[in-house]
PDB file of C-alpha atoms in Angstrom:
ATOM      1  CA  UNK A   1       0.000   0.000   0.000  1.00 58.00           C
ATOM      2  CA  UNK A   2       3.003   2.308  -0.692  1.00 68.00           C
ATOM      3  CA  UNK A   3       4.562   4.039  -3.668  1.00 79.00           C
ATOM      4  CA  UNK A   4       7.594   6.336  -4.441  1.00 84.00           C
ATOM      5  CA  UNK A   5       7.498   9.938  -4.882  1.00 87.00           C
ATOM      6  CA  UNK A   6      10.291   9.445  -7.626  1.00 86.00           C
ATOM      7  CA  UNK A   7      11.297   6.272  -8.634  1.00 76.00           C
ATOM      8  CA  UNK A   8      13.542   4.071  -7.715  1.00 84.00           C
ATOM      9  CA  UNK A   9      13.651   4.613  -3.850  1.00 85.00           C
ATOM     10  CA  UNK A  10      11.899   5.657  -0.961  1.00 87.00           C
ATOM     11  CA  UNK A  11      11.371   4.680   2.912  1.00 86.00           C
ATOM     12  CA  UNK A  12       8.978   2.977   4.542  1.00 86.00           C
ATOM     13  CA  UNK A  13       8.237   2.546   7.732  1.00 85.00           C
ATOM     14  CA  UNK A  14       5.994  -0.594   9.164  1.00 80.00           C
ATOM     15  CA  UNK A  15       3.230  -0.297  11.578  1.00 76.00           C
ATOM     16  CA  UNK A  16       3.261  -0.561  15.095  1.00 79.00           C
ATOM     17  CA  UNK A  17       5.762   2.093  15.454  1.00 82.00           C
ATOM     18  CA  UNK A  18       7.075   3.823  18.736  1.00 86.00           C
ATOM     19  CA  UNK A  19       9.440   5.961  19.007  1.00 90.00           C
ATOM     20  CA  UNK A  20      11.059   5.276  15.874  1.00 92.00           C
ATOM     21  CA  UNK A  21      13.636   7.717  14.324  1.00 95.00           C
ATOM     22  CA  UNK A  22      15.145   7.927  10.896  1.00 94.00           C
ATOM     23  CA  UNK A  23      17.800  10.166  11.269  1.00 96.00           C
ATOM     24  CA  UNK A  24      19.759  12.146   7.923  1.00 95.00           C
ATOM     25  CA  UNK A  25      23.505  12.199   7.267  1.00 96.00           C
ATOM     26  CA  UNK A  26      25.606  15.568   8.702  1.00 97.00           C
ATOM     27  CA  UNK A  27      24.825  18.815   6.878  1.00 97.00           C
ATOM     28  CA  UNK A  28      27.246  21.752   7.547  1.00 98.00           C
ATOM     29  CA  UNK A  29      25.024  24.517   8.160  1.00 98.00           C
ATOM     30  CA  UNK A  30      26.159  27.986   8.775  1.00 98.00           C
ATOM     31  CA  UNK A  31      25.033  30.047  11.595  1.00 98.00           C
ATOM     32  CA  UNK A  32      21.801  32.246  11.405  1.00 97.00           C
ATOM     33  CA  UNK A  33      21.125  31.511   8.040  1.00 97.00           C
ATOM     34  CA  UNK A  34      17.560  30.103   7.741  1.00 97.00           C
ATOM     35  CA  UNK A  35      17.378  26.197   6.054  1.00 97.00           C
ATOM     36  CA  UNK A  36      14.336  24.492   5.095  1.00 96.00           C
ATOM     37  CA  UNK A  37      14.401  20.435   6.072  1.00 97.00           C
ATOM     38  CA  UNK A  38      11.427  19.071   3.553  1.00 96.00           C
ATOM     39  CA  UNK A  39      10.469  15.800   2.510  1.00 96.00           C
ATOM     40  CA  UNK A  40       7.379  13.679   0.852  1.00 94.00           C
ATOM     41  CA  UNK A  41       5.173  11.459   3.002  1.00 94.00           C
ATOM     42  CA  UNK A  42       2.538   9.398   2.296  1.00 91.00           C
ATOM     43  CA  UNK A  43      -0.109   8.165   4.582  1.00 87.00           C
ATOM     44  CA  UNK A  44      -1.550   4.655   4.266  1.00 86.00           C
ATOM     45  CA  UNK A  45      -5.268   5.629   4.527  1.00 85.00           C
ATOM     46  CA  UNK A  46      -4.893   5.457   8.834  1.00 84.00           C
ATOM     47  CA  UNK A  47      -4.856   8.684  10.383  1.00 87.00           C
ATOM     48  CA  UNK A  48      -3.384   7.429  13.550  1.00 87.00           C
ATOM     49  CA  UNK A  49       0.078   8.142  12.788  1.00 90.00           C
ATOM     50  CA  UNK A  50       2.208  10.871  14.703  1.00 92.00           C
ATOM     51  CA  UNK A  51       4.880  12.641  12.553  1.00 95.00           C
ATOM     52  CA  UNK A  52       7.294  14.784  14.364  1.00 97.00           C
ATOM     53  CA  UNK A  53      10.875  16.146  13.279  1.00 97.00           C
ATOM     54  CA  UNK A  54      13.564  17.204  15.348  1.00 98.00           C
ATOM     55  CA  UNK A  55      17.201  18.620  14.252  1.00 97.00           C
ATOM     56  CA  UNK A  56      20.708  18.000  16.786  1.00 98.00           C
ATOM     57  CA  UNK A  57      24.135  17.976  16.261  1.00 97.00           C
ATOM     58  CA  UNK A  58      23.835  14.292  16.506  1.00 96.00           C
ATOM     59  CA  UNK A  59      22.328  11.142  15.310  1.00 96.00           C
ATOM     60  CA  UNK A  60      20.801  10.658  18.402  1.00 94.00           C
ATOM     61  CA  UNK A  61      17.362  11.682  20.155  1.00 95.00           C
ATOM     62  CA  UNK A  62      19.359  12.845  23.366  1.00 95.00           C
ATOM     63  CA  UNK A  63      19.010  16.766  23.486  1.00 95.00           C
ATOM     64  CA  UNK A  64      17.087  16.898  20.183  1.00 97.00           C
ATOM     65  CA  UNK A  65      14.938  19.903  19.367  1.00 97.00           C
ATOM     66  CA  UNK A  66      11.751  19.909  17.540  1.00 97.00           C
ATOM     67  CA  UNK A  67      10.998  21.293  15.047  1.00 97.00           C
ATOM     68  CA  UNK A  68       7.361  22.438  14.418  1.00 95.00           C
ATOM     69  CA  UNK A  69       4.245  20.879  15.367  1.00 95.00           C
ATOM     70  CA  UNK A  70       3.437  17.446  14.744  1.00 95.00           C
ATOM     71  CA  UNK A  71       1.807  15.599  11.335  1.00 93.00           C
ATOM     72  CA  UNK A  72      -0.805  13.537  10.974  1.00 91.00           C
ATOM     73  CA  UNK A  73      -1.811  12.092   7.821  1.00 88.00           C
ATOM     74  CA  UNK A  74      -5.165  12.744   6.642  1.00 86.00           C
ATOM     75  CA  UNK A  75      -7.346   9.855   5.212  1.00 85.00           C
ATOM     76  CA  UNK A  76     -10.447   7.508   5.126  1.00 88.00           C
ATOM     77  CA  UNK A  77      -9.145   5.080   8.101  1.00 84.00           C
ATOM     78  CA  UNK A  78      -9.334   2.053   5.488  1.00 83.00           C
ATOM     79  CA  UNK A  79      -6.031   1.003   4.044  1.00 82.00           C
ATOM     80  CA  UNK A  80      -5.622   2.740   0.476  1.00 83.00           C
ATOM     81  CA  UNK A  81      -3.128   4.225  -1.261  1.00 79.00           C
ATOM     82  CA  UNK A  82      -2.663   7.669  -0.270  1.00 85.00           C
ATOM     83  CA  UNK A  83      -0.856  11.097  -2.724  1.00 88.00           C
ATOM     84  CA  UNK A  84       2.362  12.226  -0.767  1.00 90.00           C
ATOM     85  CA  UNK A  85       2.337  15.531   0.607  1.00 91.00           C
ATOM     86  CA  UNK A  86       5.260  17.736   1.873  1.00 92.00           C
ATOM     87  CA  UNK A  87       6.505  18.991   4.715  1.00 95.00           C
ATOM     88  CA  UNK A  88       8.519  22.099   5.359  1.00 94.00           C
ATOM     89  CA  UNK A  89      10.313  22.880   9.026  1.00 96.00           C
ATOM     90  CA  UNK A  90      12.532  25.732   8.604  1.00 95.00           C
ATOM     91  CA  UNK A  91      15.975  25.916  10.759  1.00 96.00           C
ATOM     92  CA  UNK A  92      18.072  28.558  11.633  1.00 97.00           C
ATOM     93  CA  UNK A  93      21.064  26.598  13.174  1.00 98.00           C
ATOM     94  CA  UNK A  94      22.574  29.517  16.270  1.00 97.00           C
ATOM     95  CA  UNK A  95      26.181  28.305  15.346  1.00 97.00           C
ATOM     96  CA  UNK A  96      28.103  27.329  12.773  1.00 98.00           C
ATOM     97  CA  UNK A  97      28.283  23.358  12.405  1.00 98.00           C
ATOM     98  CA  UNK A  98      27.590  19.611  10.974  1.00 98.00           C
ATOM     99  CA  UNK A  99      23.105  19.209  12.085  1.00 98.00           C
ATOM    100  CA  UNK A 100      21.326  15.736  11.572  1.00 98.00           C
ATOM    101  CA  UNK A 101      17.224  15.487  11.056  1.00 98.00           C
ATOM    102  CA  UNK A 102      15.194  13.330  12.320  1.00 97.00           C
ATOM    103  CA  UNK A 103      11.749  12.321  11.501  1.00 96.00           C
ATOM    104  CA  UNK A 104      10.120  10.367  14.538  1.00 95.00           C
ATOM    105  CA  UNK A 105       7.362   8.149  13.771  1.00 93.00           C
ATOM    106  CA  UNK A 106       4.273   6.735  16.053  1.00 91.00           C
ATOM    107  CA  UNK A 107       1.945   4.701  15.651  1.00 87.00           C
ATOM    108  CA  UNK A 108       0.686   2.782  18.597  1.00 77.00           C
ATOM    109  CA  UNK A 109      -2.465   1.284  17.102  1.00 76.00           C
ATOM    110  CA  UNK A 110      -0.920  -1.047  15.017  1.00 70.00           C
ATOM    111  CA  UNK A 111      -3.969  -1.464  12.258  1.00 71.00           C
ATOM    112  CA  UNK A 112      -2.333   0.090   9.585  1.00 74.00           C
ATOM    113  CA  UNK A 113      -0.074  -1.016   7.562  1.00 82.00           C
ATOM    114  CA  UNK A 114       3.119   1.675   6.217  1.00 86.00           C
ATOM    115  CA  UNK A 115       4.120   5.363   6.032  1.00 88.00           C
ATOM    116  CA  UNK A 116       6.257   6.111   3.166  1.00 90.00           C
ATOM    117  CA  UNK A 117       8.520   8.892   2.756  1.00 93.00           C
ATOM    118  CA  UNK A 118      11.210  10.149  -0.430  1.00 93.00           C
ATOM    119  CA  UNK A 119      12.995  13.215  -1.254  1.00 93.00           C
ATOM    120  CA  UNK A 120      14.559  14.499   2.047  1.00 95.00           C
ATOM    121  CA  UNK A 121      16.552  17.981   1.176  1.00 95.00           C
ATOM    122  CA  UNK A 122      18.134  20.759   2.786  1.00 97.00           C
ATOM    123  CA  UNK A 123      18.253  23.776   1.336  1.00 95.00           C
ATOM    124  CA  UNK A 124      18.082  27.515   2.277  1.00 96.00           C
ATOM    125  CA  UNK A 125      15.101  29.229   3.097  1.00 93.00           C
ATOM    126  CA  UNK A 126      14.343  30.781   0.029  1.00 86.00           C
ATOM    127  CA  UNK A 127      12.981  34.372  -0.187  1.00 81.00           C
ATOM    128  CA  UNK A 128      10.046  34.113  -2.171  1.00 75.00           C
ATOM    129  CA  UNK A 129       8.724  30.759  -1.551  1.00 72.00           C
ATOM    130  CA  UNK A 130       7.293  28.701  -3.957  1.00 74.00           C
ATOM    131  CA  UNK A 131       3.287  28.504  -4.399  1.00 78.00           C
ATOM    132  CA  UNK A 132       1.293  25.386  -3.037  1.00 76.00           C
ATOM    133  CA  UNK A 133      -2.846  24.000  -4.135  1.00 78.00           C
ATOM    134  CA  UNK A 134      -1.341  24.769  -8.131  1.00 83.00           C
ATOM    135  CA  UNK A 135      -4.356  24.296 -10.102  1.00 84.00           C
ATOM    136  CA  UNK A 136      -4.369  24.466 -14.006  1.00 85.00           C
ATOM    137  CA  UNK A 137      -8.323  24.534 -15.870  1.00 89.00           C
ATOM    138  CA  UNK A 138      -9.858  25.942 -18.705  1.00 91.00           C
ATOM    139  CA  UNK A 139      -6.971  25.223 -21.330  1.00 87.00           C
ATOM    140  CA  UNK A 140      -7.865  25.796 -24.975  1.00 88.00           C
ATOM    141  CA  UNK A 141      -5.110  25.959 -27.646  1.00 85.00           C
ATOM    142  CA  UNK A 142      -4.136  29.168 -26.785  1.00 82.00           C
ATOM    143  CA  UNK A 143      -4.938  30.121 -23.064  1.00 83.00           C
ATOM    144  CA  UNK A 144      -5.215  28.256 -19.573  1.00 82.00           C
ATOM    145  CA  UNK A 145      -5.909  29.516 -15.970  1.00 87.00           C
ATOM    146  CA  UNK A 146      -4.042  28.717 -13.348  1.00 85.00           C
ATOM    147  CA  UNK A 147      -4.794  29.549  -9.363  1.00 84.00           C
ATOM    148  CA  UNK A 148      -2.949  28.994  -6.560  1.00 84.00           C
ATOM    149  CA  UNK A 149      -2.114  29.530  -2.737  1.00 81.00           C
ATOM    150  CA  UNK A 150       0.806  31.993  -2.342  1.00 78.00           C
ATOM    151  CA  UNK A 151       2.884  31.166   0.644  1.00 71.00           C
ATOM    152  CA  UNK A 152       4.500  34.755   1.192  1.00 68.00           C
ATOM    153  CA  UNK A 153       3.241  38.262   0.978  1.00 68.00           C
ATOM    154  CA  UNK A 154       4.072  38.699  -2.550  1.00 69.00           C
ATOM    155  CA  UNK A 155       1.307  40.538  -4.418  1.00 71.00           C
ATOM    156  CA  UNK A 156       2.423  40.389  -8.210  1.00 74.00           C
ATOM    157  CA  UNK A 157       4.007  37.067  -9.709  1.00 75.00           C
ATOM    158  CA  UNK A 158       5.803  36.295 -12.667  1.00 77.00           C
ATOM    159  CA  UNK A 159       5.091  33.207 -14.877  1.00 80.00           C
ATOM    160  CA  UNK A 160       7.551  31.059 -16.759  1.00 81.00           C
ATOM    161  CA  UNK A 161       5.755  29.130 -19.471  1.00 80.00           C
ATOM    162  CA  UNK A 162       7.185  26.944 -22.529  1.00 80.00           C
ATOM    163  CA  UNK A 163       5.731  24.298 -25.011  1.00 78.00           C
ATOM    164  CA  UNK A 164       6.766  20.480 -24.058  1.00 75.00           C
ATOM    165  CA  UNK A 165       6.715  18.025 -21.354  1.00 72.00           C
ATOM    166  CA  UNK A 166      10.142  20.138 -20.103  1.00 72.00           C
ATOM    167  CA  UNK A 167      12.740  23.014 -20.454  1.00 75.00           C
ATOM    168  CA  UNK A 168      15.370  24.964 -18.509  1.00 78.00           C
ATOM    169  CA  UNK A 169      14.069  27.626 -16.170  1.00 76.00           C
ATOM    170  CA  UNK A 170      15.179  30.861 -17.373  1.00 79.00           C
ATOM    171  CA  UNK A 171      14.460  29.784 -21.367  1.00 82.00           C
ATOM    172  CA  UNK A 172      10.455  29.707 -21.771  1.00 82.00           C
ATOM    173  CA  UNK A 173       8.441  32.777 -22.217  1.00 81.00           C
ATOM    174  CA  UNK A 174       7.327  34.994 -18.800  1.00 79.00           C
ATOM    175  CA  UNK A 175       4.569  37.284 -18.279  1.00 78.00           C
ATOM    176  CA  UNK A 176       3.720  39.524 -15.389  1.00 74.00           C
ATOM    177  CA  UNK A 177       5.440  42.228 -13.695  1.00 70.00           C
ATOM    178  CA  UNK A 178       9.416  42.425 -14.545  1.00 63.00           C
ATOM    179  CA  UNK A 179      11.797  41.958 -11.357  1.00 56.00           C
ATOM    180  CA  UNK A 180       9.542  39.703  -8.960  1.00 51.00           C
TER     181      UNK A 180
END
């Protein structure tokens, strides 16, 4: 009842869970600048599992800080395959140094069956974050709406568009205000 993210690999972690950490390699953070830990997760239709993430300068829970509040998957409580979602905890590390994350998993009921989880990153906090709930409707052959949730205080966007299944950011056509 589990799937990747992006092929070929992911985690997954059983039912009947306590307590149970998955921790990332070192990352050599620099002081106050501002990371964001992210990764996929997919629920297994159960919403009885108990997400939380933590950051030390350790692989180990001893003297671990959260981070955030804790995630529970949404779903019907009937084992089906569930879309991944992401989570963001931002980080801003007070010294200079090698951090480790941690994603703690609980699940005490033991009915369901697996959380899975794929593309752990670190990166910078960017400045103008990225858009979630994109929604594309209405296309015809020469227009298409598209909505979405802005996750900053931005008030004018700029759009990147090109024809194909890909390109290189920076190379399709953009429209809206210049500079954003």
């Amino acid at each position: 009842y589990n799937t990747s993210f992006s092929a070929p690999n992911h985690l997954r972690d059983n039912w009947n869970a306590s307590n149970e950490y998955m921790w990332t390699p070192g990352f050599d953070l620099v002081a106050n600048t501002s990371y964001d830990f992210s990764f996929q997760v997919a629920g297994d239709g159960w919403t009885s599992w108990v997400l939380d993430v933590f950051q030390n300068t350790a692989q180990n829970s001893f003297g671990a800080t959260q981070l955030g509040s804790s995630y529970s998957p949404t779903g019907p409580n009937s084992t089906i395959i569930q879309p991944y979602n992401k989570q963001t905890y931002t980080f801003v590390p007070p010294a200079t140094g090698t951090y480790y994350f941690a994603v703690r998993v609980n699940e005490p009921s033991g009915s369901p069956w697996y959380m899975s989880f794929d593309d752990f990153r670190v990166e910078v906090t960017p400045t103008c974050p990225a858009p979630t709930a994109v929604t594309l409707s209405n296309p015809t052959m020469s227009s298409l709406d598209v909505n979405w949730t802005s996750n900053s205080t931005a008030t004018l966007y700029q759009i990147e568009y090109a024809q194909g299944t890909s390109f290189t950011l920076g190379t399709g056509t953009r429209v809206g205000p210049t500079g954003v």
